Short mmCIF file of C-alpha atoms and ligand atoms in Angstrom, two decimals:
data_model
loop_
_atom_site.label_atom_id
_atom_site.label_comp_id
_atom_site.label_asym_id
_atom_site.label_seq_id
_atom_site.Cartn_x
_atom_site.Cartn_y
_atom_site.Cartn_z
CA MET A 4 44.75 1.52 19.83
CA ASN A 5 46.50 -0.60 22.41
CA HIS A 6 44.13 -1.99 25.01
CA GLU A 7 46.69 -2.19 27.77
CA THR A 8 47.27 1.54 27.77
CA ARG A 9 43.55 2.24 28.08
CA GLY A 10 42.98 1.04 31.62
CA SER A 11 42.41 3.55 34.35
CA PRO A 12 43.08 2.69 37.99
CA GLU A 13 39.39 3.19 38.79
CA VAL A 14 38.15 0.73 36.21
CA LEU A 15 40.66 -1.94 37.07
CA GLY A 16 39.98 -1.49 40.78
CA ALA A 17 36.22 -1.75 40.37
CA VAL A 18 36.51 -4.85 38.23
CA GLN A 19 39.08 -6.56 40.45
CA GLN A 20 37.03 -6.15 43.61
CA SER A 21 34.08 -7.93 42.13
CA GLY A 22 34.81 -11.26 43.78
CA ARG A 23 34.12 -14.91 43.11
CA LEU A 24 30.89 -14.66 41.14
CA MET A 25 32.60 -12.28 38.76
CA ARG A 26 35.55 -14.65 38.39
CA TRP A 27 33.19 -17.53 37.66
CA LEU A 28 31.30 -15.47 35.11
CA ASN A 29 34.45 -14.06 33.61
CA ARG A 30 36.03 -17.44 32.91
CA ARG A 31 32.94 -18.37 30.90
CA THR A 32 32.13 -15.08 29.20
CA GLY A 33 35.13 -12.79 29.31
CA VAL A 34 32.81 -10.16 30.76
CA ARG A 35 35.72 -8.47 32.54
CA ASN A 36 37.45 -7.60 29.29
CA LEU A 37 34.15 -6.47 27.87
CA LEU A 38 33.47 -4.15 30.79
CA HIS A 39 37.01 -2.93 30.68
CA GLU A 40 36.74 -2.33 26.97
CA GLY A 41 33.45 -0.51 27.46
CA LEU A 42 34.40 1.70 30.37
CA ALA A 43 38.01 2.51 29.61
CA GLU A 44 37.37 4.18 26.23
CA PRO A 45 39.78 7.11 26.22
CA ILE A 46 38.30 10.55 25.63
CA PRO A 47 40.91 13.02 24.40
CA GLY A 48 40.77 16.17 26.48
CA GLY A 49 38.50 14.52 29.05
CA ALA A 50 34.80 14.24 29.84
CA ARG A 51 32.40 17.04 28.89
CA PHE A 52 28.72 17.81 29.16
CA ALA A 53 28.70 18.51 25.42
CA TYR A 54 29.03 14.76 24.78
CA VAL A 55 25.95 13.59 26.69
CA PHE A 56 23.39 13.71 23.88
CA GLY A 57 24.31 10.38 22.27
CA SER A 58 23.91 8.51 25.54
CA GLY A 59 20.72 10.47 26.18
CA LEU A 60 19.35 9.14 22.89
CA LEU A 61 20.23 5.59 23.82
CA PHE A 62 18.59 6.07 27.21
CA ILE A 63 15.33 7.46 25.81
CA PHE A 64 15.28 4.70 23.21
CA LEU A 65 15.36 2.14 26.04
CA SER A 66 12.63 4.05 27.85
CA GLN A 67 10.54 3.97 24.65
CA ILE A 68 10.95 0.20 24.46
CA ILE A 69 9.84 -0.30 28.05
CA THR A 70 6.83 2.03 27.86
CA GLY A 71 6.06 0.70 24.37
CA ILE A 72 5.87 -2.89 25.62
CA PHE A 73 3.47 -1.73 28.30
CA LEU A 74 1.26 0.01 25.71
CA ALA A 75 1.33 -3.05 23.45
CA LEU A 76 -0.15 -5.13 26.29
CA TYR A 77 -3.44 -3.29 25.80
CA TYR A 78 -3.34 -1.92 22.28
CA VAL A 79 -5.26 -3.61 19.44
CA PRO A 80 -4.19 -2.49 15.94
CA SER A 81 -7.49 -2.25 14.09
CA ALA A 82 -9.71 0.61 13.03
CA ASP A 83 -12.49 -0.72 15.28
CA HIS A 84 -10.39 -1.18 18.40
CA ALA A 85 -7.27 1.00 18.26
CA HIS A 86 -8.92 4.10 19.63
CA VAL A 87 -11.00 2.41 22.32
CA THR A 88 -7.99 0.45 23.58
CA VAL A 89 -5.91 3.63 23.86
CA GLU A 90 -8.85 5.27 25.61
CA TYR A 91 -8.91 2.31 27.97
CA ILE A 92 -5.19 2.80 28.68
CA VAL A 93 -5.72 6.50 29.34
CA LYS A 94 -8.88 6.27 31.44
CA GLU A 95 -8.88 2.89 33.13
CA VAL A 96 -5.43 1.33 33.40
CA ALA A 97 -3.49 2.26 36.54
CA ALA A 98 -0.83 4.86 35.58
CA GLY A 99 -1.81 4.22 31.96
CA SER A 100 -2.08 7.85 31.00
CA PHE A 101 1.24 8.57 32.72
CA LEU A 102 3.14 5.82 30.91
CA ARG A 103 1.52 6.67 27.60
CA SER A 104 2.53 10.30 28.10
CA ILE A 105 6.13 9.31 28.78
CA HIS A 106 6.09 7.31 25.54
CA ALA A 107 4.48 10.08 23.51
CA TYR A 108 6.64 12.87 24.91
CA GLY A 109 9.59 10.50 24.60
CA SER A 110 9.32 10.73 20.82
CA SER A 111 9.60 14.51 21.01
CA ALA A 112 12.52 14.11 23.39
CA MET A 113 14.29 11.80 20.95
CA ILE A 114 13.94 14.25 18.11
CA LEU A 115 15.12 17.13 20.28
CA LEU A 116 18.11 15.07 21.40
CA LEU A 117 18.83 14.10 17.81
CA LEU A 118 18.96 17.77 16.86
CA LEU A 119 21.27 18.52 19.78
CA HIS A 120 23.48 15.50 19.08
CA ILE A 121 23.77 16.36 15.39
CA THR A 122 24.37 20.04 16.07
CA GLN A 123 27.08 19.26 18.61
CA THR A 124 28.89 16.76 16.39
CA PHE A 125 28.52 19.02 13.38
CA LEU A 126 29.86 22.13 15.11
CA TYR A 127 32.70 20.12 16.65
CA GLY A 128 33.54 18.64 13.24
CA SER A 129 33.35 15.23 14.89
CA TYR A 130 32.60 13.58 11.54
CA LYS A 131 36.13 14.26 10.36
CA GLY A 132 39.06 11.86 10.21
CA ARG A 133 37.82 8.43 9.02
CA ARG A 134 34.39 8.90 10.52
CA GLU A 135 32.33 8.80 7.30
CA LEU A 136 30.53 5.60 8.26
CA LEU A 137 29.89 6.91 11.74
CA TRP A 138 28.15 9.92 10.21
CA LEU A 139 26.26 7.86 7.62
CA SER A 140 24.96 5.38 10.20
CA GLY A 141 23.90 8.41 12.25
CA CYS A 142 21.95 9.78 9.27
CA ILE A 143 20.18 6.45 8.84
CA LEU A 144 19.36 6.42 12.54
CA MET A 145 17.91 9.90 12.22
CA ALA A 146 15.66 8.78 9.35
CA LEU A 147 14.59 5.75 11.38
CA VAL A 148 13.74 7.85 14.44
CA LEU A 149 11.65 10.19 12.26
CA GLY A 150 9.99 7.05 10.88
CA MET A 151 9.19 5.92 14.43
CA ALA A 152 7.59 9.28 15.18
CA PHE A 153 5.55 9.16 11.98
CA THR A 154 4.30 5.58 12.36
CA GLY A 155 3.60 5.92 16.09
CA TYR A 156 1.53 9.03 15.59
CA LEU A 157 -1.23 7.22 13.70
CA LEU A 158 -1.71 4.40 16.19
CA PRO A 159 -4.16 6.06 18.66
CA TRP A 160 -6.48 6.60 15.66
CA ASP A 161 -7.93 9.83 16.99
CA GLN A 162 -8.86 12.78 14.78
CA LYS A 163 -5.40 14.31 14.99
CA ALA A 164 -3.63 11.07 14.19
CA TYR A 165 -5.89 10.28 11.28
CA PHE A 166 -5.78 13.63 9.52
CA ALA A 167 -2.07 14.29 10.11
CA THR A 168 -1.24 10.87 8.68
CA ALA A 169 -3.59 11.45 5.75
CA VAL A 170 -1.54 14.55 4.92
CA GLY A 171 1.74 12.72 5.49
CA THR A 172 0.89 9.74 3.30
CA ASN A 173 -0.55 12.02 0.61
CA MET A 174 2.84 13.68 0.33
CA ALA A 175 4.33 10.40 -0.85
CA SER A 176 2.19 10.50 -3.97
CA GLU A 177 4.21 13.51 -5.15
CA VAL A 178 7.20 11.27 -5.82
CA PRO A 179 7.36 10.86 -9.60
CA LEU A 180 6.37 7.51 -11.14
CA VAL A 181 6.31 5.42 -7.95
CA GLY A 182 4.52 7.95 -5.70
CA ASP A 183 1.10 6.42 -5.90
CA PHE A 184 2.52 2.98 -5.36
CA ILE A 185 4.37 4.13 -2.22
CA LYS A 186 1.24 5.74 -0.87
CA ARG A 187 -0.80 2.59 -1.42
CA MET A 188 1.97 0.51 0.15
CA MET A 189 1.91 2.67 3.26
CA ARG A 190 -1.86 2.73 3.51
CA GLY A 191 -2.53 -0.83 2.47
CA GLY A 192 -4.98 0.46 -0.14
CA ALA A 193 -6.31 3.72 -1.48
CA GLY A 194 -7.95 4.83 1.76
CA MET A 195 -6.95 4.58 5.40
CA GLY A 196 -8.30 1.88 7.69
CA THR A 197 -7.36 -1.26 9.57
CA LEU A 198 -4.75 -2.21 6.97
CA THR A 199 -3.08 1.17 7.41
CA ILE A 200 -3.03 0.75 11.18
CA SER A 201 -1.60 -2.74 11.01
CA ARG A 202 1.12 -1.65 8.56
CA PHE A 203 2.07 1.29 10.72
CA PHE A 204 1.93 -0.94 13.78
CA VAL A 205 4.25 -3.55 12.27
CA ALA A 206 6.65 -0.82 11.13
CA HIS A 207 6.51 0.87 14.54
CA VAL A 208 6.87 -2.23 16.68
CA PHE A 209 8.96 -4.71 14.67
CA LEU A 210 10.53 -3.32 11.54
CA ILE A 211 11.95 0.07 12.49
CA PRO A 212 12.99 -0.85 16.05
CA GLY A 213 14.87 -3.86 14.62
CA LEU A 214 16.68 -1.59 12.17
CA ILE A 215 17.39 0.91 14.95
CA PHE A 216 19.01 -1.83 17.04
CA ALA A 217 21.17 -2.87 14.11
CA PHE A 218 22.24 0.65 13.17
CA MET A 219 22.78 1.70 16.78
CA ALA A 220 25.13 -1.25 17.18
CA ALA A 221 26.93 -0.27 13.97
CA HIS A 222 27.02 3.38 15.04
CA ILE A 223 28.53 2.60 18.43
CA TYR A 224 30.93 0.07 16.92
CA VAL A 225 32.39 2.47 14.36
CA PHE A 226 32.43 5.20 16.99
CA ARG A 227 34.55 3.03 19.25
CA LYS A 228 36.71 1.98 16.32
CA ALA A 229 37.52 5.58 15.38
CA GLY A 230 37.67 6.71 19.00
CA ALA A 231 36.09 9.78 20.53
CA ALA A 232 36.99 12.86 18.50
CA GLY A 233 37.50 15.11 21.50
CA PRO A 234 37.29 18.91 21.52
CA ILE A 235 37.56 21.20 18.48
CA HIS A 236 41.30 21.74 18.86
CA GLU A 237 42.06 18.04 18.81
CA ASN A 238 43.46 16.21 15.82
CA PRO A 239 40.63 13.81 14.85
CA VAL A 240 42.97 11.10 13.51
CA ARG A 241 45.94 11.15 15.89
CA PRO A 242 44.74 12.56 19.22
CA ARG A 243 47.43 14.40 21.18
CA MET A 244 45.49 15.65 24.17
CA GLN A 245 45.71 13.97 27.53
CA PRO A 246 42.93 11.31 27.45
CA GLN A 247 40.57 10.51 30.29
CA PRO A 248 38.68 7.21 30.41
CA PHE A 249 34.94 7.11 29.76
CA TYR A 250 34.42 5.84 33.32
CA PRO A 251 33.81 7.47 35.77
CA ARG A 252 33.49 11.15 34.73
CA GLN A 253 31.69 10.83 31.40
CA VAL A 254 29.53 7.97 32.65
CA LEU A 255 28.43 10.18 35.54
CA TYR A 256 27.68 13.10 33.24
CA ASP A 257 25.68 10.81 30.95
CA LEU A 258 23.74 9.31 33.85
CA ALA A 259 23.00 12.71 35.36
CA PHE A 260 21.69 13.91 32.01
CA SER A 261 19.55 10.79 31.54
CA ALA A 262 18.13 11.21 35.03
CA ALA A 263 17.28 14.85 34.24
CA LEU A 264 15.53 13.70 31.06
CA LEU A 265 13.53 11.11 32.92
CA ILE A 266 12.49 13.63 35.56
CA ALA A 267 11.44 16.12 32.87
CA LEU A 268 9.38 13.45 31.08
CA GLY A 269 7.86 12.36 34.39
CA LEU A 270 6.84 15.90 35.30
CA LEU A 271 5.35 16.45 31.85
CA GLY A 272 3.48 13.16 31.98
CA HIS A 273 2.12 13.96 35.41
CA TYR A 274 1.12 17.60 34.99
CA LEU A 275 0.33 17.69 31.29
CA PRO A 276 -0.91 14.24 30.23
CA PHE A 277 -0.50 13.68 26.51
CA GLU A 278 -3.82 14.28 24.81
CA LEU A 279 -6.13 11.83 23.13
CA GLY A 280 -8.90 13.23 20.94
CA PRO A 281 -12.19 11.70 19.83
CA LYS A 282 -12.05 8.74 17.50
CA ALA A 283 -11.07 9.43 13.88
CA ASP A 284 -14.01 10.42 11.74
CA PRO A 285 -12.92 10.35 8.10
CA ALA A 286 -16.17 12.09 7.13
CA ASP A 287 -15.31 15.20 9.16
CA ALA A 288 -14.56 17.75 6.42
CA GLN A 289 -14.06 20.58 8.93
CA TYR A 290 -11.07 19.11 10.67
CA VAL A 291 -7.88 21.19 10.49
CA PRO A 292 -4.89 18.88 10.84
CA ARG A 293 -1.76 20.17 12.58
CA PRO A 294 1.27 17.90 12.92
CA GLU A 295 3.58 17.61 15.92
CA TRP A 296 6.13 20.42 16.23
CA TYR A 297 8.90 18.48 14.50
CA TYR A 298 6.87 18.02 11.33
CA LEU A 299 5.53 21.57 11.36
CA PRO A 300 8.37 23.07 9.23
CA MET A 301 7.79 20.44 6.53
CA PHE A 302 4.05 21.07 6.74
CA GLN A 303 4.55 24.81 6.20
CA TRP A 304 7.12 24.22 3.46
CA LEU A 305 4.58 22.26 1.40
CA LYS A 306 2.33 25.27 1.17
CA TYR A 307 4.86 27.08 -1.01
CA TRP A 308 4.76 24.35 -3.64
CA PRO A 309 1.24 24.02 -4.94
CA GLY A 310 0.18 21.91 -7.89
CA ALA A 311 2.78 20.89 -10.44
CA LYS A 312 5.60 22.52 -8.48
CA ALA A 313 5.01 20.17 -5.54
CA VAL A 314 7.54 17.66 -6.79
CA ILE A 315 10.29 20.29 -6.46
CA GLY A 316 9.32 21.20 -2.91
CA ILE A 317 8.54 17.73 -1.63
CA VAL A 318 11.05 15.61 -3.50
CA VAL A 319 13.85 17.53 -5.21
CA ILE A 320 14.90 20.11 -2.63
CA PRO A 321 14.63 17.81 0.42
CA SER A 322 16.60 15.11 -1.42
CA VAL A 323 19.35 17.56 -2.30
CA ILE A 324 19.57 18.81 1.29
CA ALA A 325 19.46 15.28 2.70
CA SER A 326 22.18 14.07 0.30
CA LEU A 327 24.43 17.03 1.04
CA PHE A 328 23.92 16.40 4.73
CA ALA A 329 24.60 12.66 4.54
CA LEU A 330 27.67 13.18 2.35
CA THR A 331 29.14 15.93 4.57
CA PRO A 332 32.18 13.88 5.67
CA PHE A 333 32.97 13.03 2.04
CA LEU A 334 32.64 16.65 0.89
CA ASP A 335 34.28 18.39 3.83
CA ARG A 336 37.57 16.48 3.98
CA GLY A 337 39.86 18.91 5.78
CA LEU A 338 40.98 18.15 9.32
CA GLU A 339 40.19 21.67 10.52
CA ARG A 340 37.48 21.41 13.17
CA ARG A 341 37.09 24.90 14.63
CA PRO A 342 33.62 26.09 13.46
CA TRP A 343 34.77 29.62 12.66
CA LYS A 344 37.35 28.22 10.25
CA ARG A 345 34.68 26.22 8.38
CA PRO A 346 32.36 28.97 7.15
CA ILE A 347 30.76 26.98 4.29
CA SER A 348 29.70 23.82 6.10
CA VAL A 349 28.79 25.55 9.35
CA GLY A 350 27.02 28.34 7.42
CA LEU A 351 24.93 25.88 5.40
CA TYR A 352 24.07 23.90 8.49
CA SER A 353 23.02 26.96 10.45
CA LEU A 354 20.97 28.26 7.51
CA THR A 355 19.08 24.98 7.23
CA LEU A 356 18.42 24.86 10.94
CA LEU A 357 17.30 28.49 11.08
CA GLY A 358 15.14 27.90 7.99
CA LEU A 359 13.38 25.02 9.69
CA ILE A 360 12.80 27.05 12.84
CA ALA A 361 11.51 29.98 10.79
CA LEU A 362 9.07 27.73 8.90
CA GLY A 363 7.72 26.41 12.18
CA VAL A 364 7.29 29.92 13.56
CA ILE A 365 5.55 31.12 10.37
CA SER A 366 3.12 28.21 10.43
CA ASN A 367 2.27 29.00 14.03
CA ARG A 368 1.86 32.72 13.34
CA ASN A 369 -0.36 32.13 10.29
CA ASP A 370 -2.69 30.03 12.42
CA ARG A 371 -2.93 32.71 15.06
CA ARG A 372 -3.78 35.33 12.46
CA ASP A 373 -6.61 33.43 10.79
CA PRO A 374 -9.82 33.73 12.86
CA ALA A 375 -11.54 30.87 11.01
CA VAL A 376 -8.64 28.51 11.68
CA LEU A 377 -8.33 29.71 15.26
CA GLN A 378 -11.99 29.01 15.85
CA GLN A 379 -11.80 25.54 14.37
CA LEU A 380 -8.63 24.75 16.35
CA ALA A 381 -10.40 25.90 19.52
CA ARG A 382 -13.38 23.66 18.68
CA GLN A 383 -11.02 20.73 18.20
CA GLU A 384 -9.31 21.45 21.50
CA LYS A 385 -12.68 21.58 23.23
CA ALA A 386 -13.73 18.28 21.64
CA THR A 387 -10.50 16.73 22.92
CA ALA A 388 -10.99 18.09 26.43
CA ASP A 389 -14.63 16.90 26.49
CA PHE A 390 -13.61 13.50 25.26
CA ILE A 391 -10.96 13.11 27.96
CA ALA A 392 -13.38 14.31 30.65
CA ALA A 393 -16.10 11.85 29.56
CA LYS A 394 -16.41 8.54 31.39
CA PHE A 395 -15.06 5.43 29.69
CA GLU A 396 -18.13 3.70 28.30
CA PRO A 397 -16.95 0.73 26.34
CA GLU A 398 -20.43 -0.65 25.60
CA GLU A 399 -21.10 2.38 23.47
CA ALA A 400 -21.59 1.28 19.86
CA SER A 401 -18.60 1.98 17.67
CA ARG A 402 -18.99 3.77 14.37
CA THR A 403 -19.33 0.52 12.52
CA GLY A 404 -22.35 -0.33 14.68
CA VAL A 405 -20.59 -3.27 16.30
CA PRO A 406 -20.72 -2.75 20.08
CA VAL A 407 -17.32 -2.58 21.72
CA LEU A 408 -17.39 -4.41 25.04
CA SER A 409 -15.08 -4.53 28.01
CA PRO A 410 -13.23 -7.84 28.46
CA GLU A 411 -15.66 -8.85 31.25
CA LEU A 412 -18.75 -8.19 29.12
CA GLU A 413 -17.07 -9.79 26.12
CA LYS A 414 -16.65 -12.93 28.19
CA GLY A 415 -20.24 -12.78 29.40
CA LYS A 416 -21.42 -12.47 25.82
CA ALA A 417 -19.37 -15.50 24.83
CA LEU A 418 -20.88 -17.52 27.71
CA PHE A 419 -24.33 -16.39 26.70
CA SER A 420 -23.92 -18.19 23.42
CA SER A 421 -21.81 -21.14 24.63
CA LEU A 422 -24.36 -21.92 27.36
CA ALA A 423 -27.04 -21.75 24.68
CA CYS A 424 -28.99 -18.93 26.37
CA ASN A 425 -29.52 -17.65 22.85
CA ALA A 426 -31.61 -20.71 22.10
CA CYS A 427 -34.48 -18.91 23.86
CA HIS A 428 -33.28 -15.28 24.33
CA ARG A 429 -31.90 -13.18 21.51
CA PRO A 430 -28.24 -12.17 22.01
CA ASP A 431 -29.21 -8.47 21.84
CA GLY A 432 -31.60 -9.04 24.75
CA GLY A 433 -34.77 -9.36 22.71
CA GLY A 434 -37.31 -12.04 23.51
CA THR A 435 -38.37 -15.03 21.44
CA ALA A 436 -41.37 -17.32 21.54
CA ALA A 437 -39.42 -19.56 23.92
CA GLY A 438 -37.88 -16.96 26.23
CA ALA A 439 -38.46 -13.57 27.81
CA LYS A 440 -37.00 -10.25 26.74
CA LEU A 441 -33.82 -9.58 28.73
CA LYS A 442 -33.01 -5.98 27.84
CA GLY A 443 -34.01 -3.22 30.23
CA LEU A 444 -34.84 -5.65 33.03
CA GLY A 445 -33.86 -3.01 35.58
CA LYS A 446 -32.26 -5.71 37.72
CA SER A 447 -28.78 -5.46 39.18
CA GLN A 448 -26.00 -7.87 38.33
CA ASP A 449 -26.45 -9.55 41.73
CA GLN A 450 -30.17 -9.99 41.29
CA ILE A 451 -29.65 -11.58 37.90
CA LYS A 452 -26.96 -13.79 39.34
CA SER A 453 -29.32 -15.18 41.98
CA LEU A 454 -32.05 -15.65 39.35
CA LEU A 455 -29.61 -17.70 37.27
CA LEU A 456 -28.58 -19.78 40.28
CA THR A 457 -32.17 -20.40 41.39
CA PRO A 458 -34.57 -19.73 38.52
CA THR A 459 -38.15 -18.85 39.37
CA LYS A 460 -40.90 -21.42 38.82
CA SER A 461 -41.99 -19.81 35.56
CA MET A 462 -38.41 -19.80 34.29
CA VAL A 463 -38.07 -23.46 35.09
CA ALA A 464 -41.43 -24.02 33.43
CA GLY A 465 -40.07 -22.24 30.37
CA GLY A 466 -37.19 -24.69 30.23
CA MET A 467 -34.43 -22.76 32.03
CA THR A 468 -32.15 -24.82 34.23
CA PRO A 469 -29.99 -23.37 37.05
CA VAL A 470 -26.68 -22.16 35.69
CA GLN A 471 -23.86 -24.26 37.12
CA GLN A 472 -20.69 -22.36 36.33
CA PRO A 473 -17.67 -21.13 38.27
CA ASP A 474 -18.39 -17.94 40.14
CA HIS A 475 -16.35 -15.63 37.85
CA ASP A 476 -18.15 -16.98 34.77
CA LEU A 477 -21.49 -16.50 36.46
CA ALA A 478 -20.49 -12.94 37.36
CA ALA A 479 -19.48 -12.16 33.77
CA LEU A 480 -22.69 -13.69 32.40
CA SER A 481 -24.93 -11.72 34.77
CA ALA A 482 -22.96 -8.53 34.11
CA TYR A 483 -23.59 -9.05 30.42
CA VAL A 484 -27.33 -9.67 30.90
CA ALA A 485 -27.54 -6.63 33.20
CA SER A 486 -25.81 -4.49 30.54
CA LEU A 487 -28.36 -5.27 27.82
CA LYS A 488 -30.32 -2.12 27.07
C1 HEC B 518 -35.22 -23.26 27.08
C2 HEC B 518 -35.32 -21.85 26.92
C3 HEC B 518 -34.40 -20.97 27.79
C4 HEC B 518 -33.07 -21.03 27.90
C5 HEC B 518 -32.10 -22.00 27.21
C6 HEC B 518 -32.66 -19.94 28.78
N1 HEC B 518 -33.77 -19.25 29.21
FE1 HEC B 518 -33.79 -17.61 30.39
N2 HEC B 518 -35.78 -17.64 30.41
C7 HEC B 518 -36.60 -18.49 29.65
C8 HEC B 518 -37.99 -18.18 29.89
C9 HEC B 518 -39.17 -18.85 29.24
C10 HEC B 518 -37.98 -17.10 30.80
C11 HEC B 518 -39.19 -16.31 31.30
C12 HEC B 518 -39.88 -16.92 32.41
C13 HEC B 518 -41.00 -15.98 32.89
O1 HEC B 518 -41.83 -15.65 32.09
O2 HEC B 518 -40.87 -15.60 34.02
C14 HEC B 518 -36.61 -16.82 31.11
C15 HEC B 518 -36.17 -15.82 32.00
C16 HEC B 518 -34.87 -15.43 32.15
C17 HEC B 518 -34.47 -14.36 33.02
C18 HEC B 518 -35.35 -13.55 33.90
C19 HEC B 518 -35.99 -12.41 33.14
C20 HEC B 518 -36.88 -11.59 34.05
O3 HEC B 518 -37.85 -11.06 33.52
O4 HEC B 518 -36.57 -11.50 35.24
C21 HEC B 518 -33.15 -14.28 32.91
C22 HEC B 518 -32.22 -13.26 33.63
C23 HEC B 518 -32.71 -15.29 31.99
N3 HEC B 518 -33.78 -15.98 31.56
C24 HEC B 518 -31.38 -15.48 31.62
C25 HEC B 518 -30.97 -16.61 30.92
C26 HEC B 518 -29.61 -16.97 30.73
C27 HEC B 518 -28.39 -16.14 31.19
C28 HEC B 518 -29.59 -18.14 30.04
C29 HEC B 518 -28.37 -18.97 29.66
C30 HEC B 518 -27.63 -19.52 30.76
C31 HEC B 518 -30.95 -18.52 29.80
N4 HEC B 518 -31.76 -17.57 30.35
C32 HEC B 518 -31.34 -19.66 29.13
C33 HEC B 518 -36.18 -19.50 28.79
C34 HEC B 518 -34.86 -19.87 28.61
#
């Protein structure tokens, strides 16, 4: 397409008014052409609300990156620390629960938007007319987004995360020949633990996002190369309808939609903070795992394929559906785009979608009809609510018996050994022949601080010298001594 014919008066006007800085920048970067190229994209038939879902996906992806970076500032990917660090984010960090909720609900939003984006482009036949690679890159992006949802779900390491991921990784072992290998690769061993968390973490934070960047770039590039497909009456190869540039109408629609998304996520995060349950307890045989809504259909589907038949349900049928779906633009070659003239492809698509919805509804209904399951689910909900209501008590011993300390106490503990206090007092607060017992002193942090600054006669007699340390170190050390119980 000829670039000169693409310009709209608005775009050129906006770019030309931008003044000296812009000129300076433009001579060095060509940013003006870039902007022009980006904003002047012609849309046959003009802007529409139906086209906003792709931009919505891009927007939520950016939001996920920003909130994800914030979460990564606090998160520690290990079986001993993952849960307590997420608890710290939820209970202690300013706006932590809010930002975590936006991130967690953001994954649901992405999957919802994916469904809408795919449904819109499918119904509009927007994969037709030299858009095979556009569709294929979209399919890969969909798999990657589902991968993000799957890997992110485990990271809080609460009961829900643990048991849902146990089910999810178990499914992999149904793949013939290599199934067990795949499962072990995902888990980093036969069972689930720190290695599983770090693998999921690396996939969630480095690997998959990197691939998403690459495929998003490819997706947008081939989209621009083929041009917007326009409405269902438009010829997808040689557009005839009066085009309208991307800027300003479509940009405004896209921005309005993104703003609405952000407001919806904000309201959800504020009024319905995303839940965090008690720490994963692999020994809990009672726990009834239930995946997030988007994995519920798959979860229900598995139940129809017990034992030896599992490979058909888990591997064969999904692979056939996925291949048919990915190869749609190669199989459905005609240029006809009106959905009612494409009964086979549109029929198959609608059937699959309705099937998924039905599976989700059935799973939900089965749960509500089984009193034992209902009771257990209610117990789990109560445990989650109690856990969230409980105060954050980091000094509580973790399941491994190693106490988990707040950063301040951790520092105090380190000083306790670097200042050689443990030469005469035991690090757990017990006494030795050379020094008194420190646990359960019943003294406040301030009282201990002044004792350390000016030891009593008997302390001096016992060999203790006044602690000469910067005030914040002294505070951390006395907080640590005061915390010994
Ligand atoms: C050379 C041995 C020695 C070292 C090293 C030492 N202490 Fe002591 N500390 C003692 C003795 C002995 C007492 C008990 C004196 C007494 O009976 O009143 C004591 C008492 C204390 C008490 C008061 C306990 C009470 O009953 O009120 C505190 C608090 C204390 N030590 C903290 C520390 C800290 C913190 C360090 C490291 C900076 C440290 N000590 C290093 C020997 C030591």
